PDB file of C-alpha atoms in Angstrom:
ATOM      1  CA  ASP A   1       7.300  26.831  17.325  1.00  0.00           C
ATOM      2  CA  THR A   2       4.383  26.799  14.921  1.00  0.00           C
ATOM      3  CA  ALA A   3       3.643  23.277  13.732  1.00  0.00           C
ATOM      4  CA  VAL A   4       1.440  24.098  10.748  1.00  0.00           C
ATOM      5  CA  SER A   5       1.555  27.637   9.416  1.00  0.00           C
ATOM      6  CA  GLN A   6      -0.386  29.361   6.679  1.00  0.00           C
ATOM      7  CA  THR A   7       0.051  32.651   4.856  1.00  0.00           C
ATOM      8  CA  PRO A   8      -1.631  34.974   4.449  1.00  0.00           C
ATOM      9  CA  LYS A   9      -3.986  34.993   7.418  1.00  0.00           C
ATOM     10  CA  TYR A  10      -6.431  37.241   5.589  1.00  0.00           C
ATOM     11  CA  LEU A  11      -6.916  37.602   1.853  1.00  0.00           C
ATOM     12  CA  VAL A  12      -9.322  40.048   0.237  1.00  0.00           C
ATOM     13  CA  THR A  13      -9.533  40.064  -3.537  1.00  0.00           C
ATOM     14  CA  GLN A  14     -11.773  40.754  -6.495  1.00  0.00           C
ATOM     15  CA  MET A  15     -13.774  38.247  -8.489  1.00  0.00           C
ATOM     16  CA  GLY A  16     -11.840  36.789 -11.372  1.00  0.00           C
ATOM     17  CA  ASN A  17      -8.422  37.124  -9.763  1.00  0.00           C
ATOM     18  CA  ASP A  18      -5.976  34.283  -9.212  1.00  0.00           C
ATOM     19  CA  LYS A  19      -4.541  33.820  -5.728  1.00  0.00           C
ATOM     20  CA  SER A  20      -2.411  31.415  -3.741  1.00  0.00           C
ATOM     21  CA  ILE A  21      -2.342  30.358  -0.101  1.00  0.00           C
ATOM     22  CA  LYS A  22       0.816  28.858   1.316  1.00  0.00           C
ATOM     23  CA  CYS A  23       1.091  26.116   3.918  1.00  0.00           C
ATOM     24  CA  GLU A  24       4.142  24.798   5.698  1.00  0.00           C
ATOM     25  CA  GLN A  25       4.495  22.126   8.373  1.00  0.00           C
ATOM     26  CA  ASN A  26       7.575  21.442  10.485  1.00  0.00           C
ATOM     27  CA  LEU A  27       6.312  18.189  12.007  1.00  0.00           C
ATOM     28  CA  GLY A  28       7.977  15.884   9.527  1.00  0.00           C
ATOM     29  CA  HIS A  29       4.608  14.610   8.384  1.00  0.00           C
ATOM     30  CA  ASP A  30       4.182  12.917   5.035  1.00  0.00           C
ATOM     31  CA  THR A  31       0.583  13.805   4.332  1.00  0.00           C
ATOM     32  CA  MET A  32      -0.978  17.235   3.978  1.00  0.00           C
ATOM     33  CA  TYR A  33      -4.542  18.399   3.443  1.00  0.00           C
ATOM     34  CA  TRP A  34      -6.609  21.391   2.477  1.00  0.00           C
ATOM     35  CA  TYR A  35     -10.035  21.962   4.025  1.00  0.00           C
ATOM     36  CA  LYS A  36     -12.683  24.594   3.372  1.00  0.00           C
ATOM     37  CA  GLN A  37     -14.833  25.900   6.226  1.00  0.00           C
ATOM     38  CA  ASP A  38     -17.902  27.766   5.095  1.00  0.00           C
ATOM     39  CA  SER A  39     -19.884  30.452   6.887  1.00  0.00           C
ATOM     40  CA  LYS A  40     -21.838  27.795   8.760  1.00  0.00           C
ATOM     41  CA  LYS A  41     -18.591  26.364  10.143  1.00  0.00           C
ATOM     42  CA  PHE A  42     -18.878  23.170   8.108  1.00  0.00           C
ATOM     43  CA  LEU A  43     -15.371  21.799   7.532  1.00  0.00           C
ATOM     44  CA  LYS A  44     -14.959  19.834   4.337  1.00  0.00           C
ATOM     45  CA  ILE A  45     -11.930  18.095   2.855  1.00  0.00           C
ATOM     46  CA  MET A  46     -10.722  19.453  -0.489  1.00  0.00           C
ATOM     47  CA  PHE A  47      -7.482  17.565  -1.074  1.00  0.00           C
ATOM     48  CA  SER A  48      -5.201  15.125   0.633  1.00  0.00           C
ATOM     49  CA  TYR A  49      -1.678  14.663  -0.652  1.00  0.00           C
ATOM     50  CA  ASN A  50       1.384  12.684   0.167  1.00  0.00           C
ATOM     51  CA  ASN A  51       4.422  11.945  -1.893  1.00  0.00           C
ATOM     52  CA  LYS A  52       2.590   9.078  -3.490  1.00  0.00           C
ATOM     53  CA  GLU A  53      -0.763  10.378  -4.521  1.00  0.00           C
ATOM     54  CA  LEU A  54      -3.127  13.280  -4.653  1.00  0.00           C
ATOM     55  CA  ILE A  55      -6.705  12.591  -3.644  1.00  0.00           C
ATOM     56  CA  ILE A  56      -9.149  15.187  -4.854  1.00  0.00           C
ATOM     57  CA  ASN A  57     -12.630  15.596  -3.483  1.00  0.00           C
ATOM     58  CA  GLU A  58     -14.751  15.315  -6.598  1.00  0.00           C
ATOM     59  CA  THR A  59     -16.873  18.295  -5.593  1.00  0.00           C
ATOM     60  CA  VAL A  60     -13.903  20.682  -5.731  1.00  0.00           C
ATOM     61  CA  PRO A  61     -13.870  22.815  -8.914  1.00  0.00           C
ATOM     62  CA  ASN A  62     -10.793  22.431 -11.071  1.00  0.00           C
ATOM     63  CA  ARG A  63     -10.077  26.125 -10.495  1.00  0.00           C
ATOM     64  CA  PHE A  64      -8.496  24.890  -7.255  1.00  0.00           C
ATOM     65  CA  SER A  65      -5.152  23.153  -7.523  1.00  0.00           C
ATOM     66  CA  PRO A  66      -2.681  22.062  -4.847  1.00  0.00           C
ATOM     67  CA  LYS A  67       1.029  22.379  -5.496  1.00  0.00           C
ATOM     68  CA  SER A  68       3.645  20.682  -3.343  1.00  0.00           C
ATOM     69  CA  PRO A  69       7.236  21.836  -3.913  1.00  0.00           C
ATOM     70  CA  ASP A  70       8.427  19.481  -1.157  1.00  0.00           C
ATOM     71  CA  LYS A  71       7.076  17.331   1.682  1.00  0.00           C
ATOM     72  CA  ALA A  72       6.838  20.260   4.092  1.00  0.00           C
ATOM     73  CA  HIS A  73       4.748  22.491   1.847  1.00  0.00           C
ATOM     74  CA  LEU A  74       1.365  22.251   0.176  1.00  0.00           C
ATOM     75  CA  ASN A  75       0.180  25.454  -1.457  1.00  0.00           C
ATOM     76  CA  LEU A  76      -3.312  26.090  -2.754  1.00  0.00           C
ATOM     77  CA  HIS A  77      -3.786  27.945  -6.038  1.00  0.00           C
ATOM     78  CA  ILE A  78      -7.169  29.308  -6.956  1.00  0.00           C
ATOM     79  CA  ASN A  79      -7.934  30.621 -10.430  1.00  0.00           C
ATOM     80  CA  SER A  80     -10.786  32.879 -11.499  1.00  0.00           C
ATOM     81  CA  LEU A  81     -12.054  33.474  -7.976  1.00  0.00           C
ATOM     82  CA  GLU A  82     -15.808  33.517  -7.433  1.00  0.00           C
ATOM     83  CA  LEU A  83     -17.968  34.983  -4.665  1.00  0.00           C
ATOM     84  CA  GLY A  84     -18.751  31.483  -3.417  1.00  0.00           C
ATOM     85  CA  ASP A  85     -15.088  30.831  -2.767  1.00  0.00           C
ATOM     86  CA  SER A  86     -15.235  33.140   0.251  1.00  0.00           C
ATOM     87  CA  ALA A  87     -14.525  30.950   3.261  1.00  0.00           C
ATOM     88  CA  VAL A  88     -11.796  30.017   5.709  1.00  0.00           C
ATOM     89  CA  TYR A  89      -9.268  27.587   4.265  1.00  0.00           C
ATOM     90  CA  PHE A  90      -7.356  25.316   6.615  1.00  0.00           C
ATOM     91  CA  CYS A  91      -4.238  23.373   5.907  1.00  0.00           C
ATOM     92  CA  ALA A  92      -3.533  20.250   7.971  1.00  0.00           C
ATOM     93  CA  SER A  93      -0.867  17.587   8.130  1.00  0.00           C
ATOM     94  CA  SER A  94      -0.456  14.098   9.534  1.00  0.00           C
ATOM     95  CA  HIS A  95       1.889  11.171   9.626  1.00  0.00           C
ATOM     96  CA  SER A  96       0.215   8.781   7.201  1.00  0.00           C
ATOM     97  CA  ILE A  97      -3.443   8.505   8.277  1.00  0.00           C
ATOM     98  CA  ASP A  98      -2.750   9.350  11.909  1.00  0.00           C
ATOM     99  CA  THR A  99      -3.899  12.436  13.820  1.00  0.00           C
ATOM    100  CA  GLN A 100      -4.257  15.588  11.749  1.00  0.00           C
ATOM    101  CA  TYR A 101      -2.872  18.896  12.964  1.00  0.00           C
ATOM    102  CA  PHE A 102      -4.452  22.051  11.618  1.00  0.00           C
ATOM    103  CA  GLY A 103      -3.030  25.426  10.710  1.00  0.00           C
ATOM    104  CA  PRO A 104      -4.590  28.707  11.879  1.00  0.00           C
ATOM    105  CA  GLY A 105      -6.603  29.217   8.711  1.00  0.00           C
ATOM    106  CA  THR A 106      -6.717  31.765   5.882  1.00  0.00           C
ATOM    107  CA  ARG A 107      -9.849  33.875   5.689  1.00  0.00           C
ATOM    108  CA  LEU A 108     -10.564  34.523   2.019  1.00  0.00           C
ATOM    109  CA  THR A 109     -13.032  37.225   1.025  1.00  0.00           C
ATOM    110  CA  VAL A 110     -13.955  37.596  -2.629  1.00  0.00           C
ATOM    111  CA  LEU A 111     -15.604  40.913  -3.515  1.00  0.00           C
TER     112      LEU A 111
ATOM    113  CA  GLN B   1     -28.964  11.589   5.237  1.00  0.00           C
ATOM    114  CA  LYS B   2     -25.603  13.242   5.885  1.00  0.00           C
ATOM    115  CA  GLU B   3     -22.768  10.957   6.892  1.00  0.00           C
ATOM    116  CA  VAL B   4     -22.246  12.748  10.211  1.00  0.00           C
ATOM    117  CA  GLU B   5     -24.944  14.638  12.082  1.00  0.00           C
ATOM    118  CA  GLN B   6     -24.186  17.043  14.894  1.00  0.00           C
ATOM    119  CA  ASP B   7     -26.510  19.497  16.608  1.00  0.00           C
ATOM    120  CA  PRO B   8     -25.038  22.944  15.931  1.00  0.00           C
ATOM    121  CA  GLY B   9     -26.426  24.439  19.132  1.00  0.00           C
ATOM    122  CA  PRO B  10     -25.631  26.988  20.377  1.00  0.00           C
ATOM    123  CA  LEU B  11     -25.388  25.442  23.811  1.00  0.00           C
ATOM    124  CA  SER B  12     -25.090  27.697  26.843  1.00  0.00           C
ATOM    125  CA  VAL B  13     -24.330  26.313  30.311  1.00  0.00           C
ATOM    126  CA  PRO B  14     -23.269  27.783  33.673  1.00  0.00           C
ATOM    127  CA  GLU B  15     -19.732  27.285  34.891  1.00  0.00           C
ATOM    128  CA  GLY B  16     -19.296  23.936  36.622  1.00  0.00           C
ATOM    129  CA  ALA B  17     -22.009  22.173  34.615  1.00  0.00           C
ATOM    130  CA  ILE B  18     -21.557  18.832  32.919  1.00  0.00           C
ATOM    131  CA  VAL B  19     -21.733  19.218  29.159  1.00  0.00           C
ATOM    132  CA  SER B  20     -22.771  16.470  26.774  1.00  0.00           C
ATOM    133  CA  LEU B  21     -22.014  16.797  23.069  1.00  0.00           C
ATOM    134  CA  ASN B  22     -23.118  14.180  20.572  1.00  0.00           C
ATOM    135  CA  CYS B  23     -22.812  13.032  16.994  1.00  0.00           C
ATOM    136  CA  THR B  24     -24.528  10.329  15.018  1.00  0.00           C
ATOM    137  CA  TYR B  25     -23.248   8.787  11.837  1.00  0.00           C
ATOM    138  CA  SER B  26     -24.455   6.486   9.109  1.00  0.00           C
ATOM    139  CA  ASN B  27     -21.297   4.839   7.757  1.00  0.00           C
ATOM    140  CA  SER B  28     -20.631   1.602   9.626  1.00  0.00           C
ATOM    141  CA  ALA B  29     -17.085   1.546   8.212  1.00  0.00           C
ATOM    142  CA  PHE B  30     -16.005   4.388  10.482  1.00  0.00           C
ATOM    143  CA  GLN B  31     -13.523   3.100  13.036  1.00  0.00           C
ATOM    144  CA  TYR B  32     -11.627   6.153  14.262  1.00  0.00           C
ATOM    145  CA  PHE B  33     -13.424   8.897  16.125  1.00  0.00           C
ATOM    146  CA  MET B  34     -12.142  12.288  17.133  1.00  0.00           C
ATOM    147  CA  TRP B  35     -13.267  15.419  18.864  1.00  0.00           C
ATOM    148  CA  TYR B  36     -11.713  18.718  17.859  1.00  0.00           C
ATOM    149  CA  ARG B  37     -12.075  22.026  19.675  1.00  0.00           C
ATOM    150  CA  GLN B  38     -12.048  25.231  17.658  1.00  0.00           C
ATOM    151  CA  TYR B  39     -11.781  28.611  19.296  1.00  0.00           C
ATOM    152  CA  SER B  40     -13.066  31.614  17.398  1.00  0.00           C
ATOM    153  CA  ARG B  41     -10.846  32.506  14.434  1.00  0.00           C
ATOM    154  CA  LYS B  42      -8.460  29.633  15.178  1.00  0.00           C
ATOM    155  CA  GLY B  43      -7.788  26.239  13.620  1.00  0.00           C
ATOM    156  CA  PRO B  44      -9.298  23.061  15.066  1.00  0.00           C
ATOM    157  CA  GLU B  45      -7.152  21.328  17.691  1.00  0.00           C
ATOM    158  CA  LEU B  46      -7.453  17.666  18.566  1.00  0.00           C
ATOM    159  CA  LEU B  47      -9.051  17.029  21.928  1.00  0.00           C
ATOM    160  CA  MET B  48      -9.808  13.303  22.010  1.00  0.00           C
ATOM    161  CA  TYR B  49      -9.054  10.341  19.751  1.00  0.00           C
ATOM    162  CA  THR B  50     -10.670   6.933  20.133  1.00  0.00           C
ATOM    163  CA  TYR B  51     -10.633   3.739  18.145  1.00  0.00           C
ATOM    164  CA  SER B  52     -13.734   1.580  17.825  1.00  0.00           C
ATOM    165  CA  SER B  53     -16.209   1.346  20.703  1.00  0.00           C
ATOM    166  CA  GLY B  54     -15.560   2.240  24.312  1.00  0.00           C
ATOM    167  CA  ASN B  55     -14.691   5.097  26.595  1.00  0.00           C
ATOM    168  CA  LYS B  56     -11.632   7.272  26.901  1.00  0.00           C
ATOM    169  CA  GLU B  57     -10.977   9.768  29.650  1.00  0.00           C
ATOM    170  CA  ASP B  58      -8.535  12.664  29.722  1.00  0.00           C
ATOM    171  CA  GLY B  59      -8.850  15.011  32.660  1.00  0.00           C
ATOM    172  CA  ARG B  60     -12.278  16.625  32.589  1.00  0.00           C
ATOM    173  CA  PHE B  61     -13.051  15.164  29.156  1.00  0.00           C
ATOM    174  CA  THR B  62     -14.574  11.755  28.406  1.00  0.00           C
ATOM    175  CA  ALA B  63     -15.216  10.434  24.914  1.00  0.00           C
ATOM    176  CA  GLN B  64     -17.637   7.573  24.335  1.00  0.00           C
ATOM    177  CA  VAL B  65     -18.204   5.573  21.187  1.00  0.00           C
ATOM    178  CA  ASP B  66     -21.140   3.235  20.657  1.00  0.00           C
ATOM    179  CA  LYS B  67     -20.643   1.658  17.263  1.00  0.00           C
ATOM    180  CA  SER B  68     -23.770  -0.460  17.537  1.00  0.00           C
ATOM    181  CA  SER B  69     -25.853   2.706  17.744  1.00  0.00           C
ATOM    182  CA  LYS B  70     -23.521   4.743  15.512  1.00  0.00           C
ATOM    183  CA  TYR B  71     -23.355   7.365  18.244  1.00  0.00           C
ATOM    184  CA  ILE B  72     -20.454   9.197  19.830  1.00  0.00           C
ATOM    185  CA  SER B  73     -20.369  11.567  22.777  1.00  0.00           C
ATOM    186  CA  LEU B  74     -18.034  13.988  24.470  1.00  0.00           C
ATOM    187  CA  PHE B  75     -18.597  14.828  28.117  1.00  0.00           C
ATOM    188  CA  ILE B  76     -17.017  17.810  29.801  1.00  0.00           C
ATOM    189  CA  ARG B  77     -17.078  17.813  33.598  1.00  0.00           C
ATOM    190  CA  ASP B  78     -16.780  20.952  35.716  1.00  0.00           C
ATOM    191  CA  SER B  79     -17.016  23.112  32.607  1.00  0.00           C
ATOM    192  CA  GLN B  80     -15.018  26.347  32.579  1.00  0.00           C
ATOM    193  CA  PRO B  81     -15.443  29.590  30.629  1.00  0.00           C
ATOM    194  CA  SER B  82     -12.228  28.623  28.791  1.00  0.00           C
ATOM    195  CA  ASP B  83     -14.125  25.632  27.365  1.00  0.00           C
ATOM    196  CA  SER B  84     -16.257  28.043  25.340  1.00  0.00           C
ATOM    197  CA  ALA B  85     -15.572  27.059  21.739  1.00  0.00           C
ATOM    198  CA  THR B  86     -17.016  25.081  18.863  1.00  0.00           C
ATOM    199  CA  TYR B  87     -16.628  21.329  19.239  1.00  0.00           C
ATOM    200  CA  LEU B  88     -16.412  19.270  16.067  1.00  0.00           C
ATOM    201  CA  CYS B  89     -16.709  15.532  15.904  1.00  0.00           C
ATOM    202  CA  ALA B  90     -14.744  13.826  13.146  1.00  0.00           C
ATOM    203  CA  MET B  91     -14.393  10.272  12.011  1.00  0.00           C
ATOM    204  CA  ARG B  92     -12.851   8.119   9.331  1.00  0.00           C
ATOM    205  CA  ASP B  93     -12.771   4.574   8.153  1.00  0.00           C
ATOM    206  CA  GLY B  94      -9.771   2.301   8.378  1.00  0.00           C
ATOM    207  CA  GLY B  95      -8.775   2.768   4.759  1.00  0.00           C
ATOM    208  CA  SER B  96      -5.549   4.208   3.462  1.00  0.00           C
ATOM    209  CA  GLN B  97      -6.758   7.687   2.592  1.00  0.00           C
ATOM    210  CA  GLY B  98      -7.527   8.791   6.098  1.00  0.00           C
ATOM    211  CA  ASN B  99      -9.869  11.590   5.068  1.00  0.00           C
ATOM    212  CA  LEU B 100     -11.826  12.886   8.004  1.00  0.00           C
ATOM    213  CA  ILE B 101     -15.547  13.479   7.832  1.00  0.00           C
ATOM    214  CA  PHE B 102     -16.560  16.267  10.185  1.00  0.00           C
ATOM    215  CA  GLY B 103     -19.810  17.126  11.883  1.00  0.00           C
ATOM    216  CA  LYS B 104     -20.974  20.713  11.604  1.00  0.00           C
ATOM    217  CA  GLY B 105     -19.782  21.529  15.110  1.00  0.00           C
ATOM    218  CA  THR B 106     -21.597  22.522  18.293  1.00  0.00           C
ATOM    219  CA  LYS B 107     -20.967  25.998  19.648  1.00  0.00           C
ATOM    220  CA  LEU B 108     -20.601  25.889  23.432  1.00  0.00           C
ATOM    221  CA  SER B 109     -20.688  28.857  25.742  1.00  0.00           C
ATOM    222  CA  VAL B 110     -19.841  28.426  29.433  1.00  0.00           C
ATOM    223  CA  LYS B 111     -21.044  31.376  31.497  1.00  0.00           C
ATOM    224  CA  PRO B 112     -19.137  32.379  34.647  1.00  0.00           C
TER     225      PRO B 112
END
């Protein structure tokens, strides 16, 4: 059973498009996260979210927005995609601030 | 100075070698320290989790934390080709947000 799953695994799109990445966790966790891993493998937090609050990394452009339809899902919407958005995006989840479990990643390529 | 510094390598060792991976950090508020292993084109998976200073051992893996020096280490004994991966250190403070700060990762290759 996959604990944290993401779709799609690969996403190739043109500049200016709007796209979404979906994340689901079946661990019963209350907190979910989105990370961006750039070409140099540097993993950086974008958002953390539980049913109480959304914490946004101030460096994240407002073209990125998380949407949580329920506790098991945290989707990432990206508007007006730019070349610099190309990266691998990882979803993660945890129980409160405990150990984080990562999904397999979505490799986004913006042409 | 970045909050967490980690030598990106790459590090290449023969099978059976002892591997030492290290991170330094600047934020004295960090209390929780983790090592994640990331295979190529996969998500990071938690390897070791320690709180505050001290050692923790799990099989061939030993994590050490020296808060006075702001230095953490991961030792791998009897390294195997299956240990070839990128190892990321991560840490956070004791606050309520729990956001992890990652090092850049060290790419390890264990040659048979």
